[in-house]
PDB file of C-alpha atoms in Angstrom:
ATOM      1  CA  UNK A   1       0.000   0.000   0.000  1.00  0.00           C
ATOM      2  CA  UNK A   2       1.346   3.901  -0.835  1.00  0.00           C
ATOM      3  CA  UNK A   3       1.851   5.760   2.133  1.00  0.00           C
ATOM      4  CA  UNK A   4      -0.089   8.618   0.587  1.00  0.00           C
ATOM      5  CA  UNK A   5      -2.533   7.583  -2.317  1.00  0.00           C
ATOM      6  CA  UNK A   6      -5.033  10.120  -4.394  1.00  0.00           C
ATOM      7  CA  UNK A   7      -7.171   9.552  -7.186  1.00  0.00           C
ATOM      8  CA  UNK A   8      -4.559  10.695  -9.958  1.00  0.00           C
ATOM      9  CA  UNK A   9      -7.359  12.396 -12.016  1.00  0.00           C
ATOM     10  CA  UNK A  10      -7.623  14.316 -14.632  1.00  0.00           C
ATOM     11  CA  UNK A  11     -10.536  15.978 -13.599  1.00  0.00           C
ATOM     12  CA  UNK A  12     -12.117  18.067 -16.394  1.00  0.00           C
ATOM     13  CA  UNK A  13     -14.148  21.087 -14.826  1.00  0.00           C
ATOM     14  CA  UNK A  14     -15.827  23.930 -15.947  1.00  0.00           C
ATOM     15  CA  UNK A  15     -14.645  27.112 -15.303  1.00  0.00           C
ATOM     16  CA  UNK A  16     -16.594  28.095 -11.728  1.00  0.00           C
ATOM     17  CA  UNK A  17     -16.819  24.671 -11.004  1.00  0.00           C
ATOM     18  CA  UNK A  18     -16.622  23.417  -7.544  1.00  0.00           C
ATOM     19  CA  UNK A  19     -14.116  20.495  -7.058  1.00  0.00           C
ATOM     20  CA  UNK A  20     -12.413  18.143  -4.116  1.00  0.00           C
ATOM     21  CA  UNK A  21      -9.504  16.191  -4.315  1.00  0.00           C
ATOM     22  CA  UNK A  22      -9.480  13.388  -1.383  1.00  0.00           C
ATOM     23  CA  UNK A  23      -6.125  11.962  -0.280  1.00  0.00           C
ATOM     24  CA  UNK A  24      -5.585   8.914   2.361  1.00  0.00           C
ATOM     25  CA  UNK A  25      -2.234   8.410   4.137  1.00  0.00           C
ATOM     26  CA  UNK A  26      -1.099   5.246   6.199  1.00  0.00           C
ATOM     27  CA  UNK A  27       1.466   6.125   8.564  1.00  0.00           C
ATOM     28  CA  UNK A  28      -0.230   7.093  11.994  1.00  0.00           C
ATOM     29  CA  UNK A  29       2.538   8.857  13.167  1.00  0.00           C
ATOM     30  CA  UNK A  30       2.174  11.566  10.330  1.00  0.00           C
ATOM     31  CA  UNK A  31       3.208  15.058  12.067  1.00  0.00           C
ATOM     32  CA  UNK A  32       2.242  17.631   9.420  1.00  0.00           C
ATOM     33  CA  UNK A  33       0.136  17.871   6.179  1.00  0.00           C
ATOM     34  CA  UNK A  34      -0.035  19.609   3.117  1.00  0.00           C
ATOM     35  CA  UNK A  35      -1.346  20.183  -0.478  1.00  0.00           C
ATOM     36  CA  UNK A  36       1.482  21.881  -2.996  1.00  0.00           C
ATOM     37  CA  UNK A  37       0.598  22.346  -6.787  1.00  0.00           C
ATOM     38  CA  UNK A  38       2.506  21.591  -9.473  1.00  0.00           C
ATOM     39  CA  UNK A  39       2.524  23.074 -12.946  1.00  0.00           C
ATOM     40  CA  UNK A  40       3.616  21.254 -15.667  1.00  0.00           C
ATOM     41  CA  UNK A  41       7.239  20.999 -15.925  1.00  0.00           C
ATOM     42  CA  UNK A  42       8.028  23.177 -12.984  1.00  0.00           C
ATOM     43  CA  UNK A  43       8.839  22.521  -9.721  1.00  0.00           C
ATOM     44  CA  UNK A  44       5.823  21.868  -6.182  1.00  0.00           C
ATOM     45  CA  UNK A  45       4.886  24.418  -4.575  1.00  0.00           C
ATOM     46  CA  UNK A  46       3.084  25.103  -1.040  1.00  0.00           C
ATOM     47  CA  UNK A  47      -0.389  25.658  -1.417  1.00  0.00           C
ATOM     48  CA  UNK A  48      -1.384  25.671   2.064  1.00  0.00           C
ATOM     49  CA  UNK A  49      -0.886  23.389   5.338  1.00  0.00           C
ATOM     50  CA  UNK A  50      -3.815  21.527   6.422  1.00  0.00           C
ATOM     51  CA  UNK A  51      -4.851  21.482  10.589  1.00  0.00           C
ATOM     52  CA  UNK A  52      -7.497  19.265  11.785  1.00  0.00           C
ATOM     53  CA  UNK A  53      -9.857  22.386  12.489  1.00  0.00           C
ATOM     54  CA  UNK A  54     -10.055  22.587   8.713  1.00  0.00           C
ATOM     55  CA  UNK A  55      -8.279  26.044   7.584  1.00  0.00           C
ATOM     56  CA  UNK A  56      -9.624  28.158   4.159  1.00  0.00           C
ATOM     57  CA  UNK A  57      -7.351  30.326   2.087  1.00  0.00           C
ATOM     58  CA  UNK A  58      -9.391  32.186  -0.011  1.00  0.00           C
ATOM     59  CA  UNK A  59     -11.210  30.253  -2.550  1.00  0.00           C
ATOM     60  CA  UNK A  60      -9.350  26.872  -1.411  1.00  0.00           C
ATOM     61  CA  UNK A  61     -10.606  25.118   1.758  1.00  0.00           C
ATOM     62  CA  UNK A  62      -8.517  21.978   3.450  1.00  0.00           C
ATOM     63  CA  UNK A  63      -9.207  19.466   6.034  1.00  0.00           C
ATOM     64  CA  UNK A  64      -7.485  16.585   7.978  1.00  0.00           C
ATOM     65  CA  UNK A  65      -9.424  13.960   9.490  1.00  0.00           C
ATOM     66  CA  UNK A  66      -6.760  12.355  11.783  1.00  0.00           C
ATOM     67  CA  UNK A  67      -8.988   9.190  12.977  1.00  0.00           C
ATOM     68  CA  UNK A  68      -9.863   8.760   9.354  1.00  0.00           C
ATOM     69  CA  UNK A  69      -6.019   9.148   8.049  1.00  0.00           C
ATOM     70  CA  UNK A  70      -7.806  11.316   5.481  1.00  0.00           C
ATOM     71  CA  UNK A  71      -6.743  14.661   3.702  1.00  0.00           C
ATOM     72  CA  UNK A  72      -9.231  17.029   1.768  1.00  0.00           C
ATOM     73  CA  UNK A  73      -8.967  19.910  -0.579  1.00  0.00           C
ATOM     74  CA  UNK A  74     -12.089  21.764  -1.987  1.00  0.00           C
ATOM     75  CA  UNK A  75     -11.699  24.496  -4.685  1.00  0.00           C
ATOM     76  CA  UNK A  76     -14.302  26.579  -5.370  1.00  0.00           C
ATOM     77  CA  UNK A  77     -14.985  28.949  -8.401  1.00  0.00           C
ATOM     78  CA  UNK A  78     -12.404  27.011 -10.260  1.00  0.00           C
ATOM     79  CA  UNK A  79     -10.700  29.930 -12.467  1.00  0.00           C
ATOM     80  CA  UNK A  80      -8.626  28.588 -15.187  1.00  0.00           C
ATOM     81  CA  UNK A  81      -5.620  29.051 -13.667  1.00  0.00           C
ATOM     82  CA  UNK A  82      -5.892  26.643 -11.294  1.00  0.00           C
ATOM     83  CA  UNK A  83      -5.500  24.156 -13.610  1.00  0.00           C
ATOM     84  CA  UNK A  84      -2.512  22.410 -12.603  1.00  0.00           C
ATOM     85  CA  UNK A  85      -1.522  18.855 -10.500  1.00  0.00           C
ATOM     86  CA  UNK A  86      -2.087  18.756  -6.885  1.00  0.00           C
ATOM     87  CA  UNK A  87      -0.042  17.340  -4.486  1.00  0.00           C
ATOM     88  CA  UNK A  88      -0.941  15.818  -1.197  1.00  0.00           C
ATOM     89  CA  UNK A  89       2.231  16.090   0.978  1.00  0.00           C
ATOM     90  CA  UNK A  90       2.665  14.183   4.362  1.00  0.00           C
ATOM     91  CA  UNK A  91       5.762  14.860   6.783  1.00  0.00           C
ATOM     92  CA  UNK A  92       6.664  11.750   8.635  1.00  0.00           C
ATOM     93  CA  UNK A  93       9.922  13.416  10.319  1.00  0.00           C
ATOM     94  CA  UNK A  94      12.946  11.454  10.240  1.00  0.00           C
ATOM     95  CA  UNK A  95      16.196  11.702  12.691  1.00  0.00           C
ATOM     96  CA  UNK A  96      15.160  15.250  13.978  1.00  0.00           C
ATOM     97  CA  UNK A  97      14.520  16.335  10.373  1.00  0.00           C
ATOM     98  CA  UNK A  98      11.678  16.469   7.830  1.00  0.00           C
ATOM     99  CA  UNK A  99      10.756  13.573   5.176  1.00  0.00           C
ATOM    100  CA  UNK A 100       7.936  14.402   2.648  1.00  0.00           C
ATOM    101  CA  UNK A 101       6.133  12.234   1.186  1.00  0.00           C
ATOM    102  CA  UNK A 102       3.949  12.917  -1.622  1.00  0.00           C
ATOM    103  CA  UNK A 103       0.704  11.164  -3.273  1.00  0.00           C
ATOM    104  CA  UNK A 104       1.013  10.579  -7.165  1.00  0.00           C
ATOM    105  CA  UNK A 105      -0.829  13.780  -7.746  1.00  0.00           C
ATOM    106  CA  UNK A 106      -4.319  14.495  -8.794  1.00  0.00           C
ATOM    107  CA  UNK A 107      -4.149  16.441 -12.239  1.00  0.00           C
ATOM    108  CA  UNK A 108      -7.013  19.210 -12.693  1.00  0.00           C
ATOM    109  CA  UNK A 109      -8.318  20.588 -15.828  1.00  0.00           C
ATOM    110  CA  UNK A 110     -10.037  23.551 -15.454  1.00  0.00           C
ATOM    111  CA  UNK A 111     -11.967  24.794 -18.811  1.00  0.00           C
ATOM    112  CA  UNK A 112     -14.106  27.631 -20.423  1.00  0.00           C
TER     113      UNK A 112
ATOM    114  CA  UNK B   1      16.524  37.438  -3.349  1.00  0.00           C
ATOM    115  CA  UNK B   2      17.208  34.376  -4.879  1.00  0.00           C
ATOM    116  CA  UNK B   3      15.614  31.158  -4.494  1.00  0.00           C
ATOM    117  CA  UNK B   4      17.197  27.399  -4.775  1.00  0.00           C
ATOM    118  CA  UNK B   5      19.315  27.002  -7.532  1.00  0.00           C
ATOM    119  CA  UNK B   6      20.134  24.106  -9.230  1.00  0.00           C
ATOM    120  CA  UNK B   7      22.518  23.107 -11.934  1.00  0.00           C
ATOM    121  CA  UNK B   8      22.224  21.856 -14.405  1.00  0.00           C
ATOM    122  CA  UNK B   9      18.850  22.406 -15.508  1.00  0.00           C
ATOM    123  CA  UNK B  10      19.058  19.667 -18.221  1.00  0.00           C
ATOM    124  CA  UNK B  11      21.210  16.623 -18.969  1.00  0.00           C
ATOM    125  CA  UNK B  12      21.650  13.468 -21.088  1.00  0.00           C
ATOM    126  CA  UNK B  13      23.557  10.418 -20.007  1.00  0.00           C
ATOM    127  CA  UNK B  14      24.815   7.411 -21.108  1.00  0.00           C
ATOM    128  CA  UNK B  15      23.830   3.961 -19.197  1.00  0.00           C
ATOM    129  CA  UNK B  16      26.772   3.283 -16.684  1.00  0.00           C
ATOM    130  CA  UNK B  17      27.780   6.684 -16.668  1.00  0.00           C
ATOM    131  CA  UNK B  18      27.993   9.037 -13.451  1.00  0.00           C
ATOM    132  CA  UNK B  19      26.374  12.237 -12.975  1.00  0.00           C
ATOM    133  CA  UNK B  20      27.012  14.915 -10.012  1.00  0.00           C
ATOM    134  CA  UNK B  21      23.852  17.537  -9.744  1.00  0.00           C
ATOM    135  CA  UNK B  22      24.043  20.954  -7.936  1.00  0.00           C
ATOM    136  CA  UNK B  23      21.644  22.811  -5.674  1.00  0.00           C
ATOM    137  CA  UNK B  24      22.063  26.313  -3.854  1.00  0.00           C
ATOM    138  CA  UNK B  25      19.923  26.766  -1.383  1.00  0.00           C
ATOM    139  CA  UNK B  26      18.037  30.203  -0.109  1.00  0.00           C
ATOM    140  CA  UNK B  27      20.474  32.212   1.373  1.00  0.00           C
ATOM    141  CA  UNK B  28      20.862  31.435   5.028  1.00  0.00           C
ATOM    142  CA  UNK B  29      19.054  27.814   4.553  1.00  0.00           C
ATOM    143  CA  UNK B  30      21.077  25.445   6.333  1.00  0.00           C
ATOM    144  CA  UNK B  31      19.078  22.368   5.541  1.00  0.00           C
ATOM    145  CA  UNK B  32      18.660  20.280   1.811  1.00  0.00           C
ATOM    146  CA  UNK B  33      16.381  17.976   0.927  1.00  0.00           C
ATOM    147  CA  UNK B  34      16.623  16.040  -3.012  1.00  0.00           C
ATOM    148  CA  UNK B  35      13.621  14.271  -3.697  1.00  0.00           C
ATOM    149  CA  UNK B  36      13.208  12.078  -7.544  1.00  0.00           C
ATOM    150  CA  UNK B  37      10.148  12.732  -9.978  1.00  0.00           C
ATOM    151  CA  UNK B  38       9.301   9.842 -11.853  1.00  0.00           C
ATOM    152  CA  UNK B  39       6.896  11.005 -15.067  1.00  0.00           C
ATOM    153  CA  UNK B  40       3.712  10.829 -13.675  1.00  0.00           C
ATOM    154  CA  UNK B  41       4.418   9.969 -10.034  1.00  0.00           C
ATOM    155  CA  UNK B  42       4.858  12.563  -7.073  1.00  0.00           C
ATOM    156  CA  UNK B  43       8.343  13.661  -5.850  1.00  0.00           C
ATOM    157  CA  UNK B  44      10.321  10.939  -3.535  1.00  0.00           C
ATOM    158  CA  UNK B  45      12.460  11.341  -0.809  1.00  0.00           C
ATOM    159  CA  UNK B  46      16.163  10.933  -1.322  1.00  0.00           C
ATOM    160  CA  UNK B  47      18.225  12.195   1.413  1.00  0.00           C
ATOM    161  CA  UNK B  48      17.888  15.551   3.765  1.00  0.00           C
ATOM    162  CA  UNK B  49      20.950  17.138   5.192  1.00  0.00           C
ATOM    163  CA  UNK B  50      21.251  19.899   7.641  1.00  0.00           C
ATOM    164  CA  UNK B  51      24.672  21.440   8.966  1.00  0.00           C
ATOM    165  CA  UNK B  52      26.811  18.779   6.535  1.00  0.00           C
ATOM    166  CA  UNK B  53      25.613  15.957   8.179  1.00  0.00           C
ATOM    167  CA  UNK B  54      22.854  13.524   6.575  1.00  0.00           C
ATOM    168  CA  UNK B  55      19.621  13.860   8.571  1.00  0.00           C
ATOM    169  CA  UNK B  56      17.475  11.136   5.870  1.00  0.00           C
ATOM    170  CA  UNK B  57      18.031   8.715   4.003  1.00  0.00           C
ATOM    171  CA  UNK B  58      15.015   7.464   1.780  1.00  0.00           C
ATOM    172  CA  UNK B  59      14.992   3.801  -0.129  1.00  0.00           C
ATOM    173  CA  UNK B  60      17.313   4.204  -2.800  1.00  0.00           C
ATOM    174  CA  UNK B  61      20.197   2.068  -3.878  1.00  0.00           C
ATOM    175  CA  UNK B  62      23.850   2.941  -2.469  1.00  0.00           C
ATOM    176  CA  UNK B  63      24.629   4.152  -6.155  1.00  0.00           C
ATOM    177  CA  UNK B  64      23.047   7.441  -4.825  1.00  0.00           C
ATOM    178  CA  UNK B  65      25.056   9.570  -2.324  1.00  0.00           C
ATOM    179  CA  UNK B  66      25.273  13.264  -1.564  1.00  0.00           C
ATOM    180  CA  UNK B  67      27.233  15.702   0.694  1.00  0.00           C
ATOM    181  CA  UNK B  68      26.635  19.302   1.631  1.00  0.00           C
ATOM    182  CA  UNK B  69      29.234  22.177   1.774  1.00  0.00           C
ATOM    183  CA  UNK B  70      30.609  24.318   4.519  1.00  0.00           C
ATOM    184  CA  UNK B  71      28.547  26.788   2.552  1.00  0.00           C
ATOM    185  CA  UNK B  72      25.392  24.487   2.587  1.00  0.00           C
ATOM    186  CA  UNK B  73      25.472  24.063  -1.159  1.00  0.00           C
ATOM    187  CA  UNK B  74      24.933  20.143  -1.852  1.00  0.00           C
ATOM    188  CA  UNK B  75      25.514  17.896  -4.806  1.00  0.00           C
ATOM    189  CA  UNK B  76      23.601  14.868  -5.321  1.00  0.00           C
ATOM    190  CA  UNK B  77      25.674  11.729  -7.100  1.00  0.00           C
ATOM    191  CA  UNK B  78      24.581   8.479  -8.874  1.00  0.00           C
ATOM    192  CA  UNK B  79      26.721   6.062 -10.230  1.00  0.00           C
ATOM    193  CA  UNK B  80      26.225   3.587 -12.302  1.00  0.00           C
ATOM    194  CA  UNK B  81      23.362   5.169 -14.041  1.00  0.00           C
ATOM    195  CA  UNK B  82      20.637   3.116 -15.192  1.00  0.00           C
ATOM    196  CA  UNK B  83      17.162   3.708 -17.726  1.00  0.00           C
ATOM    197  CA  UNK B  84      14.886   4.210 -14.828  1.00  0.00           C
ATOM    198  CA  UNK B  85      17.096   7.184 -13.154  1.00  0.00           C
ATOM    199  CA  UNK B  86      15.470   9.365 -16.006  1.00  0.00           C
ATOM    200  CA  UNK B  87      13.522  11.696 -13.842  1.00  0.00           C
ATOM    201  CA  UNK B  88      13.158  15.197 -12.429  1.00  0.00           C
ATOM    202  CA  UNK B  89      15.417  16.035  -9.507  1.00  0.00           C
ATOM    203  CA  UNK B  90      14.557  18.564  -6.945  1.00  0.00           C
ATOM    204  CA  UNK B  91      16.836  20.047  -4.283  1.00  0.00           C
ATOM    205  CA  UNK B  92      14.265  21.359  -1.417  1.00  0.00           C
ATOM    206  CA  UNK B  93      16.080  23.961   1.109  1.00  0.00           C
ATOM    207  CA  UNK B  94      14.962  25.370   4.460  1.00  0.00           C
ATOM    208  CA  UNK B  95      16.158  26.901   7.544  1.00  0.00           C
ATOM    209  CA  UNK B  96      16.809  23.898   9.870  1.00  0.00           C
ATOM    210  CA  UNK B  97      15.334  21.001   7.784  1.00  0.00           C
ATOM    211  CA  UNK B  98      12.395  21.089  10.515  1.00  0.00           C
ATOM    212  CA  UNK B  99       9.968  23.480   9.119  1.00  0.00           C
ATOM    213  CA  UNK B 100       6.788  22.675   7.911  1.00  0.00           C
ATOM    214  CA  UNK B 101       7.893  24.480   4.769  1.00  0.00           C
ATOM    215  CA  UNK B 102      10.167  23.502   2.116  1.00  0.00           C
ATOM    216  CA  UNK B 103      11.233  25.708  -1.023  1.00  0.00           C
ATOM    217  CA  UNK B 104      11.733  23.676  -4.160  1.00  0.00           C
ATOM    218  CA  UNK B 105      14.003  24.216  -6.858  1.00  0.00           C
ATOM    219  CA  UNK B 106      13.063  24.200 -10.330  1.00  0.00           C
ATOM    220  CA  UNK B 107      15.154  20.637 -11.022  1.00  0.00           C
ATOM    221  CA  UNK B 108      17.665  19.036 -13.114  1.00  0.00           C
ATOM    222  CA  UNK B 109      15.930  16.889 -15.909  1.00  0.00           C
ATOM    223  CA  UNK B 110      18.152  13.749 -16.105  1.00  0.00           C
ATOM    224  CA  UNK B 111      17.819  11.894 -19.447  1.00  0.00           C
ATOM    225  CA  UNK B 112      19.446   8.267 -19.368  1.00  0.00           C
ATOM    226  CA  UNK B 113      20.016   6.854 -22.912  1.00  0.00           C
TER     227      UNK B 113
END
């Protein structure tokens, strides 16, 4: 079993869409969570950390379910720049340091 | 300011060859991270160093090593180089390796032929 597995898409929206990417992790002892997007050929980049008391960033909304091992990320009025591959990112820590591990990506198509 | 800079930004090799790859981190980042991008698969944990010394070590064959610098540049090595090393590889930097945030490079693109 991946230690962080998503549903690698694509999903094909409309423009003003509303859409959530899910994301499960196995390790328990998971300290920190995160989404990052990715555009195509570049490098991840920090969307937003998630908390278990959910946290919203303007249009973008994420939530960790700890009990559940479970990861969300909603996106509302999809614009078409958000079309891109999101990342679900868990730290597991490793000798004092940080080790992220990332899901396979969920790809997102966001059209007119 | 500048962010993390890695070198080079593209490169073909030869099966059996060796390659050495570069990363800079943000000035005043003492800690590196190199992760591999498979095509279609999410970044994967290589090693993390912070003050010179390895902090992490993911699962990857001993034909992958890397150091960092008194200057906490790092350069990532793999010998030996087989088909299925073709991938992106990021260099990640941060202050003390123990932030919840990492800042990515833009990657080396490793072609093996």
């Amino acid at each position: 079993r991946k230690e962080v597995e998503q549903d690698p898409g694509p999903f094909n929206v409309p423009e003003g869409a509303t859409v959530a990417f899910n994301c499960t992790y196995s390790n328990s002892a998971s300290q920190s969570f995160f989404w990052y997007r990715q555009d195509c050929r570049k490098e991840p980049k920090l969307l937003m950390s998630v908390y278990s008391s959910g946290n919203e960033d303007g249009r973008f909304t994420a939530q960790l379910n700890r009990a559940s091992q479970y990861i969300s990320l909603l996106i509302r009025d999809s614009k078409l720049s958000d079309s891109a591959t999101y990342l679900c990112v868990v730290n597991i820590g490793t000798g004092g340091g940080n080790k992220l591990t990332f899901g396979t990506g969920t790809q997102l198509k966001v059209e007119l | 300011d500048a962010g993390v800079t890695q070198s080079p930004t593209h490169l073909i090799k030869t099966r059996g060859q060796h390659v050495t790859l570069r990363c800079s981190p943000i000035s005043g980042h003492k800690s590196v991270s190199w992760y591999q991008q498979v095509l279609g698969q999410g970044p994967q944990f290589i090693f993390q160093y912070y003050e010179k010394e390895e902090r992490g070590r993911g699962n990857f064959p001993d034909r992958f090593s890397a150091r960092q610098f008194p200057n906490y540049s790092s350069e990532l090595n793999v010998n030996a180089l087989l088909l299925g090393d073709s991938a992106l590889y990021l260099c990640a930097s941060s202050w003390t390796g123990t932030e919840t945030e990492a800042f990515f490079g833009q990657g080396t693109r490793l072609t093996v032929v």
